[in-house]
Coordinates of C-alpha atoms in Angstrom, one line a residue:
X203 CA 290.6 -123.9 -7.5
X204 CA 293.3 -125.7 -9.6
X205 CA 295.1 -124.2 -12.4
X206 CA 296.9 -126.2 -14.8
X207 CA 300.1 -124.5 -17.1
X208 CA 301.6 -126.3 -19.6
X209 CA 304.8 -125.3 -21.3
X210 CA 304.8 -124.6 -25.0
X211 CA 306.4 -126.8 -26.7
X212 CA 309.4 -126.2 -29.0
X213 CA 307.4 -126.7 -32.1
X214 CA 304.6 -124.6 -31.1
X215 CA 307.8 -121.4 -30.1
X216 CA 308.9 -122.0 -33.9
X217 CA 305.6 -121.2 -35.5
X218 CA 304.4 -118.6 -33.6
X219 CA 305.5 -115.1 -34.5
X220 CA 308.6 -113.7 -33.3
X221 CA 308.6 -110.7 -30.5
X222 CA 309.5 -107.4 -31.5
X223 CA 311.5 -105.7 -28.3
X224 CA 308.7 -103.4 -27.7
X225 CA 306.6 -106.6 -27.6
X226 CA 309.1 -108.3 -24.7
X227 CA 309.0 -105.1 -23.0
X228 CA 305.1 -105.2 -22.7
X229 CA 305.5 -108.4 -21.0
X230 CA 307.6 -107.6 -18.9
X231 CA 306.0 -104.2 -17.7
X232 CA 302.7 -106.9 -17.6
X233 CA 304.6 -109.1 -15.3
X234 CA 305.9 -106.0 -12.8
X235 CA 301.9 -104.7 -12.7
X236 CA 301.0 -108.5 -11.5
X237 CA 303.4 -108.2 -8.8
X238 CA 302.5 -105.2 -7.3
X239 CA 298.7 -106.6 -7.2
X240 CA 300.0 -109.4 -5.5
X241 CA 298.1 -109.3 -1.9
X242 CA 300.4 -112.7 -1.0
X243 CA 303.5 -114.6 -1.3
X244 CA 303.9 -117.0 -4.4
X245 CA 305.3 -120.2 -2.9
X246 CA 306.9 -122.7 -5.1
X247 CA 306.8 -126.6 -4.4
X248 CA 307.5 -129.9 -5.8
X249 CA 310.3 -132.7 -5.6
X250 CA 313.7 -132.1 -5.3
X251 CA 315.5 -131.2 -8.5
X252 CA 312.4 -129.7 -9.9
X253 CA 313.8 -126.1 -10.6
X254 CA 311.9 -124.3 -7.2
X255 CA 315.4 -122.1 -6.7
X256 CA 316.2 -121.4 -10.1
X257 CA 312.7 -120.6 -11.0
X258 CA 312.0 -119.1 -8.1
X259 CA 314.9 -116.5 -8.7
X260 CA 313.8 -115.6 -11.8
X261 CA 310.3 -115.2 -11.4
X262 CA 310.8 -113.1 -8.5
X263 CA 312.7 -110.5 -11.0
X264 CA 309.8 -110.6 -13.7
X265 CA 308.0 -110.0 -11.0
X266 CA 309.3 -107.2 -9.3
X267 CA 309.6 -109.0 -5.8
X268 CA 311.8 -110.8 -3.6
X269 CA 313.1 -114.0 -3.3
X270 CA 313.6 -116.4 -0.2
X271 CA 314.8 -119.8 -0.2
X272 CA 314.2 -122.2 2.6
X273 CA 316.6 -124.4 2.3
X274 CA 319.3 -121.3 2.6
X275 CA 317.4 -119.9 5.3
X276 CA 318.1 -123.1 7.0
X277 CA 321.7 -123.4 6.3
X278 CA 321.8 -119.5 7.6
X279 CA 320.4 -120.2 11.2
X280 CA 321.8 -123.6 11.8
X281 CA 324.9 -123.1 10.4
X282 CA 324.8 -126.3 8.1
X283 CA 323.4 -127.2 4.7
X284 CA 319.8 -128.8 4.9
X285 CA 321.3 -132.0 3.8
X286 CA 323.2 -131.7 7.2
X287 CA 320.5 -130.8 9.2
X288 CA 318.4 -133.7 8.1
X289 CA 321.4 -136.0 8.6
X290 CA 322.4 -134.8 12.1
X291 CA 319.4 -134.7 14.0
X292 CA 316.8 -136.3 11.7
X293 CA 313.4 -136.1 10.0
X294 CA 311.2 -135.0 12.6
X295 CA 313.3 -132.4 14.2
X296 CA 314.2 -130.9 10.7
X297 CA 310.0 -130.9 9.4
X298 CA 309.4 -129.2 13.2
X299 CA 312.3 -126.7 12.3
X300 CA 311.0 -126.2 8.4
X301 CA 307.7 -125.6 9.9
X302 CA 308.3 -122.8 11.8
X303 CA 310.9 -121.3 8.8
X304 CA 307.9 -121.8 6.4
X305 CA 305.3 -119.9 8.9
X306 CA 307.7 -117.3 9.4
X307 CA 308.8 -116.5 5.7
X308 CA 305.0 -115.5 4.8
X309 CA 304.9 -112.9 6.9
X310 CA 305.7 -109.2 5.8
X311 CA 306.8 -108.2 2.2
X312 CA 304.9 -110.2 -0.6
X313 CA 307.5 -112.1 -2.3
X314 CA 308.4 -115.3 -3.9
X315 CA 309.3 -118.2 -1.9
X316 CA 311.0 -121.9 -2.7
X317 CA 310.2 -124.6 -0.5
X318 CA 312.6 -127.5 0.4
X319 CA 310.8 -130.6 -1.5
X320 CA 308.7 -132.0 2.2
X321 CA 307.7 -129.0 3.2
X322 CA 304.3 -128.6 1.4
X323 CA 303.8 -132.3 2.5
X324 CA 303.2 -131.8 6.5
X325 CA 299.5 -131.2 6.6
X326 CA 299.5 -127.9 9.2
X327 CA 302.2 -126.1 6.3
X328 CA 300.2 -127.4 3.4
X329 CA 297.0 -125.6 5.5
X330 CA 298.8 -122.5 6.2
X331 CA 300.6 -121.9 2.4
X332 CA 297.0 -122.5 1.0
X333 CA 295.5 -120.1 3.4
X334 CA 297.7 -117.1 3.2
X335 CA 299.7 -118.0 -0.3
X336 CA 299.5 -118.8 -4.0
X337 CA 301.0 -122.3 -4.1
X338 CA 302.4 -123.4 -7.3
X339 CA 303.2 -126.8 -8.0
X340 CA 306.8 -127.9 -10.2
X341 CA 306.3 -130.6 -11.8
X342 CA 309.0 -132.6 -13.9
X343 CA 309.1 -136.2 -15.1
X344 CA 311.3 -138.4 -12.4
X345 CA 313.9 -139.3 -15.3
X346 CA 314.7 -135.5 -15.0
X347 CA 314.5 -135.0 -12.1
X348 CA 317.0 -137.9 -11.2
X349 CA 319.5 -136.3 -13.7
X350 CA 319.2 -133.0 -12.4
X351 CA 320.2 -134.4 -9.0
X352 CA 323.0 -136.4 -9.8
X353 CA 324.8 -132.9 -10.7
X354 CA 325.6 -133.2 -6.8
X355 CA 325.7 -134.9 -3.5
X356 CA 323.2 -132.8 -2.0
X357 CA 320.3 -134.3 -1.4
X358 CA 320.0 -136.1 1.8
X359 CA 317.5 -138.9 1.5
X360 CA 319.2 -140.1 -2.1
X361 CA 322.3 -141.1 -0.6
X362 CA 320.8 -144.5 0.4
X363 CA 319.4 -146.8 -2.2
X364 CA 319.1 -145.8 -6.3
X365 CA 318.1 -142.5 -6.4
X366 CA 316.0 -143.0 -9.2
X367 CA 313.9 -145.2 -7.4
X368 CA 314.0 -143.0 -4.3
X369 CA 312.3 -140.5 -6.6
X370 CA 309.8 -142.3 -7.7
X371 CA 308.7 -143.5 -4.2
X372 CA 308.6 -139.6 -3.4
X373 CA 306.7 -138.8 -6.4
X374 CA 304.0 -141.2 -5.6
X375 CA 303.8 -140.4 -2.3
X376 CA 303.9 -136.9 -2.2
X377 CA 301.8 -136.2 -5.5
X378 CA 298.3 -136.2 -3.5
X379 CA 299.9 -133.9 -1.1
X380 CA 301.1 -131.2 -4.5
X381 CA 297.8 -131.6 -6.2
X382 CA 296.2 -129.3 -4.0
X383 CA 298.5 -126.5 -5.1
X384 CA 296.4 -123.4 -6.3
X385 CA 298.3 -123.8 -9.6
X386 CA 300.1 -126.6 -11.3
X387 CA 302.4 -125.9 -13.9
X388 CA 304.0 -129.1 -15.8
X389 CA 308.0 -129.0 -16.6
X390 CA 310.7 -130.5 -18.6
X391 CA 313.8 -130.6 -20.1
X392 CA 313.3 -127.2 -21.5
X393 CA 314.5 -123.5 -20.4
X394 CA 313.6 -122.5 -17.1
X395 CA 312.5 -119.1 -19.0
X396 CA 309.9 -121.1 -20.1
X397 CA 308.7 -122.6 -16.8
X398 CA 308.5 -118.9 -15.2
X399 CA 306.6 -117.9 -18.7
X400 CA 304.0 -120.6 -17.8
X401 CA 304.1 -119.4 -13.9
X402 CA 303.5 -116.1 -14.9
X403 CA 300.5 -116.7 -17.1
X404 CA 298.5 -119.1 -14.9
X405 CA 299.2 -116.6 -11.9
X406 CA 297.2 -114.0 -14.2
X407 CA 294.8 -116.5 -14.4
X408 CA 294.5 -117.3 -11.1
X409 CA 294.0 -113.8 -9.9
X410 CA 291.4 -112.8 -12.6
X411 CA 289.6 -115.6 -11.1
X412 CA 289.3 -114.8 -7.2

């Protein structure tokens, strides 16, 4: 089961009502209940750029849970940035090493977790995160995406080539592998507010469902 969450648009914000605070207090109380009802971690993935920490952080708060990047839990036991660690000893050993992270961070305290942008790709963490997690596909339009990541020399595998194109070979590539995410929820250029807003409304979804 796939779920689909679309942002609002601007437009569509403008003409509906505005929220009395008592009204953005409900939502969040609404949020805090979802969490605790959470039986699993909510994993985010998608491409680089896409918003998984930022997001991630902030959905964790509306929430009530956790947060856990795994990127930084990288850089914590290797001592270098994930860029590095891809660099220095390559693609293989760092999926082998990500692998383990991902099987690790699942365990224990439900919580929300972003995912470095290959990791939902290898096959045995895709099988796992779908097994014991609510997946939730980021998804942004490559222009935005290459934008976002031009902010800083962080990413690894766009230091070679146009990173642009890079992207969009990654997109391509990986999108079979994201659309089996339990949700999907489509991004832009907007607030990231509004991306966790969408998150948090097709998780609601999703659990009135099972």
């Amino acid at each position: 089961m796939t779920i689909t969450a679309t942002m609002m648009s601007t437009k569509s914000r403008d003409m509906a009502p505005a929220f009395a605070e008592r009204g953005r207090r409900c939502i969040v109380l609404k949020a805090m209940e979802l969490g605790k009802h959470l039986d699993r971690p909510v994993v985010l993935v998608g491409l680089m750029g896409v918003g998984k920490s930022t997001v991630g952080r902030r959905l964790a708060k509306r929430l009530g849970l956790s947060f856990v990047d795994s990127d930084a839990e990288i850089e914590g036991a290797a001592g270098y940035s994930a860029a590095e660690v891809f660099e220095r000893f390559g693609e293989r050993d760092f999926r082998d090493g990500e692998r383990r992270l991902v099987a690790r961070l699942i365990e224990g305290d439900v919580r929300v977790i972003a995912t470095g942008g290959g990791a939902y790709v290898d096959p045995t963490t895709r099988k796992l995160l779908n097994e014991r997690a609510i997946t939730v596909w980021l998804d942004a339009p490559v222009d935005i995406l290459a934008e976002r990541t031009s902010r800083r020399d962080t990413r690894a595998q766009l230091r070679n080539g146009d990173p642009k194109a890079v992207l969009e070979k990654l997109a391509h590539e990986r999108r079979p592998s994201y659309e089996e995410a339990h949700i999907h929820v489509k991004s832009g250029d907007g607030a990231h507010r509004d991306v966790v807003e969408a998150i948090v409304r097709a998780l609601e979804d999703f659990v009135s469902r099972r």
